[in-house]
mmCIF file with all atom_site columns, C-alpha atoms in Angstrom:
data_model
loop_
_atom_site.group_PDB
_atom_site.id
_atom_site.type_symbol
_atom_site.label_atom_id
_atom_site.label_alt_id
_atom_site.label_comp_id
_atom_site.label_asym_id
_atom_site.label_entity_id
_atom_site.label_seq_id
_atom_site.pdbx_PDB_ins_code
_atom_site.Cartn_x
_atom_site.Cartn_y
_atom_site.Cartn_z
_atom_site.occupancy
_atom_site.B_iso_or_equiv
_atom_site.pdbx_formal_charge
_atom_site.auth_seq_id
_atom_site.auth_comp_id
_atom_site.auth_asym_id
_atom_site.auth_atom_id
_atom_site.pdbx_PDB_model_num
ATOM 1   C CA . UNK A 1 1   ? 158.540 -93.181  14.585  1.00 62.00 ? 2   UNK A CA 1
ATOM 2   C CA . UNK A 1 2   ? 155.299 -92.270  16.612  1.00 67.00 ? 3   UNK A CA 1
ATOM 3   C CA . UNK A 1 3   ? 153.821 -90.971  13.886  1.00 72.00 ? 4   UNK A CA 1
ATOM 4   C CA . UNK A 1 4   ? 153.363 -87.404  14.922  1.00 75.00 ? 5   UNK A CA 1
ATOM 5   C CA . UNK A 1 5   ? 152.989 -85.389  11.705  1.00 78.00 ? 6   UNK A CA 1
ATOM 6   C CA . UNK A 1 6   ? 152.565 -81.153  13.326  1.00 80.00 ? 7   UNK A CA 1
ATOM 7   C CA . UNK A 1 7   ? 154.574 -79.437  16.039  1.00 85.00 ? 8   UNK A CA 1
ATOM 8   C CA . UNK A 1 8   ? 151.762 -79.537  18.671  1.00 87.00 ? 9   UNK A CA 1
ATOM 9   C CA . UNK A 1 9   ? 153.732 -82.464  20.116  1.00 84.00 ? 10  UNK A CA 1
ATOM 10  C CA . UNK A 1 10  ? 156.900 -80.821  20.126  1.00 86.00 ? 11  UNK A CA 1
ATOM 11  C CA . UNK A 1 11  ? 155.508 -77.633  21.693  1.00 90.00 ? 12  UNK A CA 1
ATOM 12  C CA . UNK A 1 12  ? 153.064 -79.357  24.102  1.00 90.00 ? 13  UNK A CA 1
ATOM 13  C CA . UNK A 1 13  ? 156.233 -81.168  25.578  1.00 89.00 ? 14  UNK A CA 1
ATOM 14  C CA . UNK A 1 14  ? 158.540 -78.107  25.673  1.00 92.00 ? 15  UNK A CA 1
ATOM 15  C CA . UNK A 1 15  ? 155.465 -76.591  27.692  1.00 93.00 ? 16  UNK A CA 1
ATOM 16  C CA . UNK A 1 16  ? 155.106 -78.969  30.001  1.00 90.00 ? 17  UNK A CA 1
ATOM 17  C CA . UNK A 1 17  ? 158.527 -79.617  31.047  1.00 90.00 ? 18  UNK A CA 1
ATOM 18  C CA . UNK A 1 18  ? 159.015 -75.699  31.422  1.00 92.00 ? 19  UNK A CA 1
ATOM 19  C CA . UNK A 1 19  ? 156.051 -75.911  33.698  1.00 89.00 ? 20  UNK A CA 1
ATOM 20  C CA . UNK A 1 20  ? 157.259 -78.818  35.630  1.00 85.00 ? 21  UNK A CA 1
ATOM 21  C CA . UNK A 1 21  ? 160.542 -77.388  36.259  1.00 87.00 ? 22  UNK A CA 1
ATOM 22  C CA . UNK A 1 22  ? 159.329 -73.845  37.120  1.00 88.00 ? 23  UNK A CA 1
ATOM 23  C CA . UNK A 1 23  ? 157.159 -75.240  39.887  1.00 85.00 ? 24  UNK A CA 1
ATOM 24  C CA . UNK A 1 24  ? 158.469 -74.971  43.048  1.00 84.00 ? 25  UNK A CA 1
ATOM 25  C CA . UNK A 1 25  ? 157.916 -78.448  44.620  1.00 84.00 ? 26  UNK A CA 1
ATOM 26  C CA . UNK A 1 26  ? 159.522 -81.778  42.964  1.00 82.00 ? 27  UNK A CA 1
ATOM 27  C CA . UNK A 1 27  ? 156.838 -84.081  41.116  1.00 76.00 ? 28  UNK A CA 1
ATOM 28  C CA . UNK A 1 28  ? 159.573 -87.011  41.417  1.00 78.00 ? 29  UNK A CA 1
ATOM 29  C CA . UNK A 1 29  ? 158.820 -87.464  45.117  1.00 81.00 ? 30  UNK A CA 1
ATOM 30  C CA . UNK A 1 30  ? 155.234 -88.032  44.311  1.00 80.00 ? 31  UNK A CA 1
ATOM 31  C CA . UNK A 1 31  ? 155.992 -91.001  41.843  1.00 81.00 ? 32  UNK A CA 1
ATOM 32  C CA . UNK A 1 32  ? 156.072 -94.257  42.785  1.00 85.00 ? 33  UNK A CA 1
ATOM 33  C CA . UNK A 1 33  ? 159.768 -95.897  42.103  1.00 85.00 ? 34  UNK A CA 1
ATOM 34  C CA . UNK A 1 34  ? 157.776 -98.951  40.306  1.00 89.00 ? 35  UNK A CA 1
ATOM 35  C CA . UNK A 1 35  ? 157.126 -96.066  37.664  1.00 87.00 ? 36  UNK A CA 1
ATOM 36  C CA . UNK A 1 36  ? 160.710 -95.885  36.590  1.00 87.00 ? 37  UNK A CA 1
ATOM 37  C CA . UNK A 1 37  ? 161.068 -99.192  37.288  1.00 90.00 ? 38  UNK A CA 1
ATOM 38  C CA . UNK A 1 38  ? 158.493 -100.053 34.328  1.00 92.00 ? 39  UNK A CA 1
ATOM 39  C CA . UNK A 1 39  ? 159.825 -97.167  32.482  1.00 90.00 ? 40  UNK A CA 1
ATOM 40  C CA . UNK A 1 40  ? 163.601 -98.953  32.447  1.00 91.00 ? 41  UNK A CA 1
ATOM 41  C CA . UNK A 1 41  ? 162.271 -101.993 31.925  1.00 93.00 ? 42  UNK A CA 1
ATOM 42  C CA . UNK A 1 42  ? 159.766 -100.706 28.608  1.00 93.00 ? 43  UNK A CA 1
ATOM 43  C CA . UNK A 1 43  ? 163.003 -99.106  27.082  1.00 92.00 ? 44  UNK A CA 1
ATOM 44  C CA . UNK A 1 44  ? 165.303 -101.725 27.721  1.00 90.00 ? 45  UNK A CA 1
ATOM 45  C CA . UNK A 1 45  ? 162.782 -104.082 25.816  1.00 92.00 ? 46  UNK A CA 1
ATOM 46  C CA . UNK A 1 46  ? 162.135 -101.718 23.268  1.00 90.00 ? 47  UNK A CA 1
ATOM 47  C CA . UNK A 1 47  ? 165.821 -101.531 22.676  1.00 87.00 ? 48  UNK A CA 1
ATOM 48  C CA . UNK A 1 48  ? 165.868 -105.256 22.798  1.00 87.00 ? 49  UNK A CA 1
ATOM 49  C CA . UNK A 1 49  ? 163.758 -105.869 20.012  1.00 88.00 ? 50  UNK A CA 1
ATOM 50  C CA . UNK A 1 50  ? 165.100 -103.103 17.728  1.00 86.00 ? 51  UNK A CA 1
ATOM 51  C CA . UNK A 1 51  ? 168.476 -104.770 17.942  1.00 83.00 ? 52  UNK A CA 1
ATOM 52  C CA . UNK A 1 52  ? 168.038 -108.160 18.118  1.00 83.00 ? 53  UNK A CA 1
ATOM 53  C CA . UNK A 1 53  ? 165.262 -108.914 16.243  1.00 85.00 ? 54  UNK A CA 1
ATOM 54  C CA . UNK A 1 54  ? 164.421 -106.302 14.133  1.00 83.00 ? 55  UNK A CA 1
ATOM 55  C CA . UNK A 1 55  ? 167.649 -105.646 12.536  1.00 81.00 ? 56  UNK A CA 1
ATOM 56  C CA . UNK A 1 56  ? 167.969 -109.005 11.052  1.00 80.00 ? 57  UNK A CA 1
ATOM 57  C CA . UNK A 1 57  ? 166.460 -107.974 8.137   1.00 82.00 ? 58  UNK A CA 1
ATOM 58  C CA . UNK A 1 58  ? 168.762 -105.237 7.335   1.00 85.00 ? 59  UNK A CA 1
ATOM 59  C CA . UNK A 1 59  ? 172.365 -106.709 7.917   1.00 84.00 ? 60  UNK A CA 1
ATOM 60  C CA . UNK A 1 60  ? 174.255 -109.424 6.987   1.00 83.00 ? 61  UNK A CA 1
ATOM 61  C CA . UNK A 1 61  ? 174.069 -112.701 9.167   1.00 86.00 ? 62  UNK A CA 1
ATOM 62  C CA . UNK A 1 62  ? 177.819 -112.167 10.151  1.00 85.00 ? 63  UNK A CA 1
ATOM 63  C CA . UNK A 1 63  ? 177.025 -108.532 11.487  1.00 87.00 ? 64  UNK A CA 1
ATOM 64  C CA . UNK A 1 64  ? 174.004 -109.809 13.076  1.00 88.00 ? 65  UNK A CA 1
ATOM 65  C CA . UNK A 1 65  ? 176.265 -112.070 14.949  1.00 90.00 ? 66  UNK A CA 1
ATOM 66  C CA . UNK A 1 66  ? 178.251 -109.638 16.257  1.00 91.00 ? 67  UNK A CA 1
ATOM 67  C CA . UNK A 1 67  ? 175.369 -107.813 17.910  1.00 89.00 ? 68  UNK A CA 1
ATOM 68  C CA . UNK A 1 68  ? 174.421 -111.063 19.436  1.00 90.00 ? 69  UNK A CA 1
ATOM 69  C CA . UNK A 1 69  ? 177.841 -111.929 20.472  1.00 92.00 ? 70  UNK A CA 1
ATOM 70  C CA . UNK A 1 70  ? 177.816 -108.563 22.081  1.00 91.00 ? 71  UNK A CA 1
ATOM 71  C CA . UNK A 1 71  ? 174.589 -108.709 23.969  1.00 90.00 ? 72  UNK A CA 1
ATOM 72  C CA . UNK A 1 72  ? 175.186 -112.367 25.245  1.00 92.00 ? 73  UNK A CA 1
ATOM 73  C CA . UNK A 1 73  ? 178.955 -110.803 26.561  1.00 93.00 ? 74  UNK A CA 1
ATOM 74  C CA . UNK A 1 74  ? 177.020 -108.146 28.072  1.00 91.00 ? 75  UNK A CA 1
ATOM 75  C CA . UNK A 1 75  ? 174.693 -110.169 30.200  1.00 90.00 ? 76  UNK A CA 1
ATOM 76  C CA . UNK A 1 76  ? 177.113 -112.230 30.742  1.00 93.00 ? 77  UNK A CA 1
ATOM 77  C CA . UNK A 1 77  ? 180.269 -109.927 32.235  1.00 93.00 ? 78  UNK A CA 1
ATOM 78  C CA . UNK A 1 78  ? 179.398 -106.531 32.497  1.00 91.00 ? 79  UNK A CA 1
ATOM 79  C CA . UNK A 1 79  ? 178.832 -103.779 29.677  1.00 90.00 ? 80  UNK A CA 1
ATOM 80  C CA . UNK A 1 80  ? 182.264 -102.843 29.395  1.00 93.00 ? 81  UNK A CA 1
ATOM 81  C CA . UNK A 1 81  ? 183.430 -106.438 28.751  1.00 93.00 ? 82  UNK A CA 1
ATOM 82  C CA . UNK A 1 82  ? 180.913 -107.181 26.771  1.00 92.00 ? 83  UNK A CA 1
ATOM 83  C CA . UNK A 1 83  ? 181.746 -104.063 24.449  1.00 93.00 ? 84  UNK A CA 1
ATOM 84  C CA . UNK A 1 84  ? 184.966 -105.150 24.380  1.00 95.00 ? 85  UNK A CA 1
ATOM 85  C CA . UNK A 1 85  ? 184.384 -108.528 22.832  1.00 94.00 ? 86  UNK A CA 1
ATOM 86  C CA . UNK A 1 86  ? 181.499 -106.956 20.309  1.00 93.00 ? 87  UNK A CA 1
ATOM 87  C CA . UNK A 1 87  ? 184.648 -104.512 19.093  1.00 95.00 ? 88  UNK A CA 1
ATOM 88  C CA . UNK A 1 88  ? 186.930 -107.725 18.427  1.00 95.00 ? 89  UNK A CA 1
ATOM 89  C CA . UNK A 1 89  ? 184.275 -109.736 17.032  1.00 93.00 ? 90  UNK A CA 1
ATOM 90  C CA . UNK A 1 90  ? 183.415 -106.824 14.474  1.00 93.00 ? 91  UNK A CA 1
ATOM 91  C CA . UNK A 1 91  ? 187.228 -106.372 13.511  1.00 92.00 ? 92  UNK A CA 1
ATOM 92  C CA . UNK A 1 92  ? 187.004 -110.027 13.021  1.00 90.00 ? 93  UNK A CA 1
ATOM 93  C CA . UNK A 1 93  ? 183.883 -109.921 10.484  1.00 88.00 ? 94  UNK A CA 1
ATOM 94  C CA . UNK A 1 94  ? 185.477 -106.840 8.973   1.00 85.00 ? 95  UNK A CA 1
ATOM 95  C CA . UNK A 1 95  ? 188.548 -108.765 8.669   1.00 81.00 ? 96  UNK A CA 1
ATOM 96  C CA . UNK A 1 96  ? 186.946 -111.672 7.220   1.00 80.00 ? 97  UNK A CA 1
ATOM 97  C CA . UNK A 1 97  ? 184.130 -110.423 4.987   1.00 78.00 ? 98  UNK A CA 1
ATOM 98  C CA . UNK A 1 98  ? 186.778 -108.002 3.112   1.00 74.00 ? 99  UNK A CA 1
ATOM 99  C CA . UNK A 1 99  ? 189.311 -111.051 3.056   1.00 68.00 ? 100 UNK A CA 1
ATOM 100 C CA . UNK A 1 100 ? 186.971 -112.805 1.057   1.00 66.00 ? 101 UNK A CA 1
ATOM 101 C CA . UNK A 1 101 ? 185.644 -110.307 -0.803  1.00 64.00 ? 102 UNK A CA 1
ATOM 102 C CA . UNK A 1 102 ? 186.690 -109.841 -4.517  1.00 61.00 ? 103 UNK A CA 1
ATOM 103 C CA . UNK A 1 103 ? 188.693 -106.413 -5.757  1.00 61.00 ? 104 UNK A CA 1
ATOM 104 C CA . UNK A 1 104 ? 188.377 -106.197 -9.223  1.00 62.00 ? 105 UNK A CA 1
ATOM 105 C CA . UNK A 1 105 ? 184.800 -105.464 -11.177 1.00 57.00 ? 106 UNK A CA 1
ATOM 106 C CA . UNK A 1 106 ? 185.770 -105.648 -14.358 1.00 56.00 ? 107 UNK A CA 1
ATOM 107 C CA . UNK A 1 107 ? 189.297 -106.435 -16.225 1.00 61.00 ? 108 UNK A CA 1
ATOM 108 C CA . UNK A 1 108 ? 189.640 -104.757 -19.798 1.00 63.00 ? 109 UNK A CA 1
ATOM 109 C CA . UNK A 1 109 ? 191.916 -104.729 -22.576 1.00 62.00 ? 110 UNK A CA 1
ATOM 110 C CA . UNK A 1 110 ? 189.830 -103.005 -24.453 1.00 59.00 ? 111 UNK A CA 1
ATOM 111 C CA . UNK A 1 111 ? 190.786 -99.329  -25.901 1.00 56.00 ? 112 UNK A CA 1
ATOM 112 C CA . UNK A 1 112 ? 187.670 -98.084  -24.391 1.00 63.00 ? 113 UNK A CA 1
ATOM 113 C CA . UNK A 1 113 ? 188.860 -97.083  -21.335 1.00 66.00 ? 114 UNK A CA 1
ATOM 114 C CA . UNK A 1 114 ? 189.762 -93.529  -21.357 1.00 69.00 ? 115 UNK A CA 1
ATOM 115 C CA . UNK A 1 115 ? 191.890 -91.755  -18.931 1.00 73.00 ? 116 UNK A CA 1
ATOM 116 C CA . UNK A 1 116 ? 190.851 -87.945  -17.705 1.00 76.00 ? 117 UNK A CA 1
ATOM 117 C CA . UNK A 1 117 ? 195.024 -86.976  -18.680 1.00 81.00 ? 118 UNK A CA 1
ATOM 118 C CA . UNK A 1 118 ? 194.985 -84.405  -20.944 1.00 86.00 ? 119 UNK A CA 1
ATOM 119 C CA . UNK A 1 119 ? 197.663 -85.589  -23.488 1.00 86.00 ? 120 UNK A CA 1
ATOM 120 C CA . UNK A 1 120 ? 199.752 -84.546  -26.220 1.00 89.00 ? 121 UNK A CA 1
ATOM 121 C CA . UNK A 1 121 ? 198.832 -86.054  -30.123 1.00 89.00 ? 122 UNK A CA 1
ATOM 122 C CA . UNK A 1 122 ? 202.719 -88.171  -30.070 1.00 90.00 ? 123 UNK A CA 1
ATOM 123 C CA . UNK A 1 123 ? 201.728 -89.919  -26.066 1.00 87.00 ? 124 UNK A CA 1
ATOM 124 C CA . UNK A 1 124 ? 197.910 -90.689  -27.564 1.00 85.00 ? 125 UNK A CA 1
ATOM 125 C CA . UNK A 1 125 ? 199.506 -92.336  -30.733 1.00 87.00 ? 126 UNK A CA 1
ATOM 126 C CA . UNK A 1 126 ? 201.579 -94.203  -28.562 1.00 86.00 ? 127 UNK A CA 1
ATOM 127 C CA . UNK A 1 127 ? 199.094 -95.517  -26.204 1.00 82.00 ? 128 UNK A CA 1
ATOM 128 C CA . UNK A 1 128 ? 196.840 -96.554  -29.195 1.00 81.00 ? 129 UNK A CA 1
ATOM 129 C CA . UNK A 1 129 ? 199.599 -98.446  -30.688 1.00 83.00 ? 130 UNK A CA 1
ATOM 130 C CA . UNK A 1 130 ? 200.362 -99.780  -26.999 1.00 80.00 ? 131 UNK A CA 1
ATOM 131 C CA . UNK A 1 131 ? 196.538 -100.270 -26.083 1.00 76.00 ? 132 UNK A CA 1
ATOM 132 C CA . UNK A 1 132 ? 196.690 -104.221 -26.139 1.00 73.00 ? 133 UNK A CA 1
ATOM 133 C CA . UNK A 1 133 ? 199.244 -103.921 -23.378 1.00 73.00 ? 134 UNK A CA 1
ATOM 134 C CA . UNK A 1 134 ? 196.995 -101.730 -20.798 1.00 74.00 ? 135 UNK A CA 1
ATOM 135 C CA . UNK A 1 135 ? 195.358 -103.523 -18.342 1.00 73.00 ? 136 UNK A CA 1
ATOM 136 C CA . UNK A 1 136 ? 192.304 -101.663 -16.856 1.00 75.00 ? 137 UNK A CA 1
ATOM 137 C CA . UNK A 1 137 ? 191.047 -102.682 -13.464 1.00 74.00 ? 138 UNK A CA 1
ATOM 138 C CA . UNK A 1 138 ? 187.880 -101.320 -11.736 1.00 73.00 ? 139 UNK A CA 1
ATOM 139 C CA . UNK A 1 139 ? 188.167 -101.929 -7.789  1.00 72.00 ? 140 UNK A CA 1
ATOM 140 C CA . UNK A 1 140 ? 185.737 -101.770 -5.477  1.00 67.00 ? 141 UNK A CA 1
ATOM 141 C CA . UNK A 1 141 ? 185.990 -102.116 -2.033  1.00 64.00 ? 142 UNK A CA 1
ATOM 142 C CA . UNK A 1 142 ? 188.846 -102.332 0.386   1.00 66.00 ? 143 UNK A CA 1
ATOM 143 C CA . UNK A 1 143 ? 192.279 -104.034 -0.437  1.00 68.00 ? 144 UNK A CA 1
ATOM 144 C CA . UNK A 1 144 ? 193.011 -106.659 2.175   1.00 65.00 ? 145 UNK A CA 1
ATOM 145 C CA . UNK A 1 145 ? 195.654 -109.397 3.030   1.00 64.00 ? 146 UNK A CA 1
ATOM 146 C CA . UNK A 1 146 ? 194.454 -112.044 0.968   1.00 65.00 ? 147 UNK A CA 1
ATOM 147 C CA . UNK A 1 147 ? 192.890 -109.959 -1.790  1.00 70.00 ? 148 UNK A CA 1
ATOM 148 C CA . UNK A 1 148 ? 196.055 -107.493 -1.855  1.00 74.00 ? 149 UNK A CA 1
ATOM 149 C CA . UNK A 1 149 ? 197.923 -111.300 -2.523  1.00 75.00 ? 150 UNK A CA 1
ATOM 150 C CA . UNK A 1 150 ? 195.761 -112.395 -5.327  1.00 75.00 ? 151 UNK A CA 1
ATOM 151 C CA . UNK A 1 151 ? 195.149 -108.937 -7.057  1.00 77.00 ? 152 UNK A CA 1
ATOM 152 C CA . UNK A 1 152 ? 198.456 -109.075 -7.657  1.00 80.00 ? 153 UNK A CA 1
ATOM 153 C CA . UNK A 1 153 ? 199.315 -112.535 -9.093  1.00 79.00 ? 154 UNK A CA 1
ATOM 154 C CA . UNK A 1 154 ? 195.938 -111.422 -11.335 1.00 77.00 ? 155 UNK A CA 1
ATOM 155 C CA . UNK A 1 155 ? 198.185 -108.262 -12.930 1.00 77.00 ? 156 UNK A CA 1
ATOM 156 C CA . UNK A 1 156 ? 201.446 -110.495 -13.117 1.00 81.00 ? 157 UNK A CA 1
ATOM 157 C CA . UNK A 1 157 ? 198.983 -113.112 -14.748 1.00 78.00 ? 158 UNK A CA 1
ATOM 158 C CA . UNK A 1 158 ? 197.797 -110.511 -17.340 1.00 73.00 ? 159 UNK A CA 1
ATOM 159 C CA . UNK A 1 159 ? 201.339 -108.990 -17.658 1.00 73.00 ? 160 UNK A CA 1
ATOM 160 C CA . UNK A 1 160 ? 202.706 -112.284 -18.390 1.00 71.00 ? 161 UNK A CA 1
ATOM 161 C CA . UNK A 1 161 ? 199.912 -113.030 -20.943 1.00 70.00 ? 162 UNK A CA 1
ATOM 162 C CA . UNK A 1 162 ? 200.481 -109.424 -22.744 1.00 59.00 ? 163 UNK A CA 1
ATOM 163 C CA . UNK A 1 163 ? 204.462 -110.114 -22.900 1.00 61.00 ? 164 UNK A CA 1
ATOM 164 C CA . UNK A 1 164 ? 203.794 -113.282 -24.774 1.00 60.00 ? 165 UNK A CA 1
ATOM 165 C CA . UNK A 1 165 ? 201.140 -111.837 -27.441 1.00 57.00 ? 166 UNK A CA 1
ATOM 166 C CA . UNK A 1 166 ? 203.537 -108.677 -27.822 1.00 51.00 ? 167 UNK A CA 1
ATOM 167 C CA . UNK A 1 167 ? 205.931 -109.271 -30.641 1.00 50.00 ? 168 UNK A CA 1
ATOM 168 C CA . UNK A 1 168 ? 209.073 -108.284 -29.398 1.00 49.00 ? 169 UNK A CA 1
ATOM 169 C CA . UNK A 1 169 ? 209.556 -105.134 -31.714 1.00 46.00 ? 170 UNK A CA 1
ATOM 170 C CA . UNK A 1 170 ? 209.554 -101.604 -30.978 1.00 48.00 ? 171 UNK A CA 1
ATOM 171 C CA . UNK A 1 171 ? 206.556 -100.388 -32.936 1.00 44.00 ? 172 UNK A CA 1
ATOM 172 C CA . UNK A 1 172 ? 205.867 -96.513  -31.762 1.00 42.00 ? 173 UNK A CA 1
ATOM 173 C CA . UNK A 1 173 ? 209.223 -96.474  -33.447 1.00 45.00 ? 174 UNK A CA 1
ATOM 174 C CA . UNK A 1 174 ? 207.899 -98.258  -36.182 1.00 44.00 ? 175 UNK A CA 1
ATOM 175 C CA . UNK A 1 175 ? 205.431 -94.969  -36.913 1.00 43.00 ? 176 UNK A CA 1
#
């Protein structure tokens, strides 16, 4: 982030801290308080921006509104409070992004879609007289209230629809 690209900085600081704590009086003392005042005050900004502007750009509004609705608790109550409400309003954009979110990719009928199964020649013959009647689904995604509810009036939707085109006979014993 500071754009250090060699190890002097990494070494230089290990160096310097071994050297400050080896020495036997305590620099602290010698600082003025206003110094880690400023310090707090430079990270907490710092940390300010990162989250609450910053981000924007690389979240969805509804999870950037849940890191507002977390600092604003925060300032408001105190930081445990506050983290408690940011941890219900995320379960509440979880629960309502992947409510409204769709399952299925893609719906086939088409004989295309293989299976990894390693089966016998009678089971393939089968399944390419029966191949009208599978219904392939990709899913993506997580399977929640809602979408659990319509994914499956979607398969009794296609069920029904393959019952009606099938004719009724018994053609693998047909072959």
């Amino acid at each position: 982030r500071a754009g250090v690209n060699s190890r002097i900085a990494g070494i230089t600081s290990i160096v310097v801290e071994l050297v400050v704590i080896c020495l036997p009086i305590n620099l602290i003392d010698y600082l003025p308080k206003a110094f880690f005042g400023s310090l707090l005050v430079l990270i907490a900004i710092d940390l300010m921006t990162e989250w609450l502007w910053h981000s924007k750009n690389r979240m969805t509004k509804l999870e950037h509104m849940v890191i507002i609705v977390t600092f604003v608790a925060c300032i408001l109550w105190s930081v445990v409070e506050g983290l408690l409400v940011g941890i219900l309003a995320a379960v509440v954009s979880f629960a309502f992004m992947y409510a409204h979110s769709t399952l299925p990719t893609a719906i086939s009928r088409h004989t295309s879609a293989a299976s990894s199964v390693m089966r016998t020649f009678e089971e393939r013959r089968i399944l390419k007289i029966r191949s009208k009647q599978v219904l392939v689904l990709c899913l993506n995604g997580h399977c929640f209230f809602g979408t659990a509810n319509n994914l499956l009036e979607m398969v009794k939707n296609h069920l029904f629809d393959a019952e009606s085109s099938f004719d009724g006979g018994n053609e693998a014993e047909k072959l």
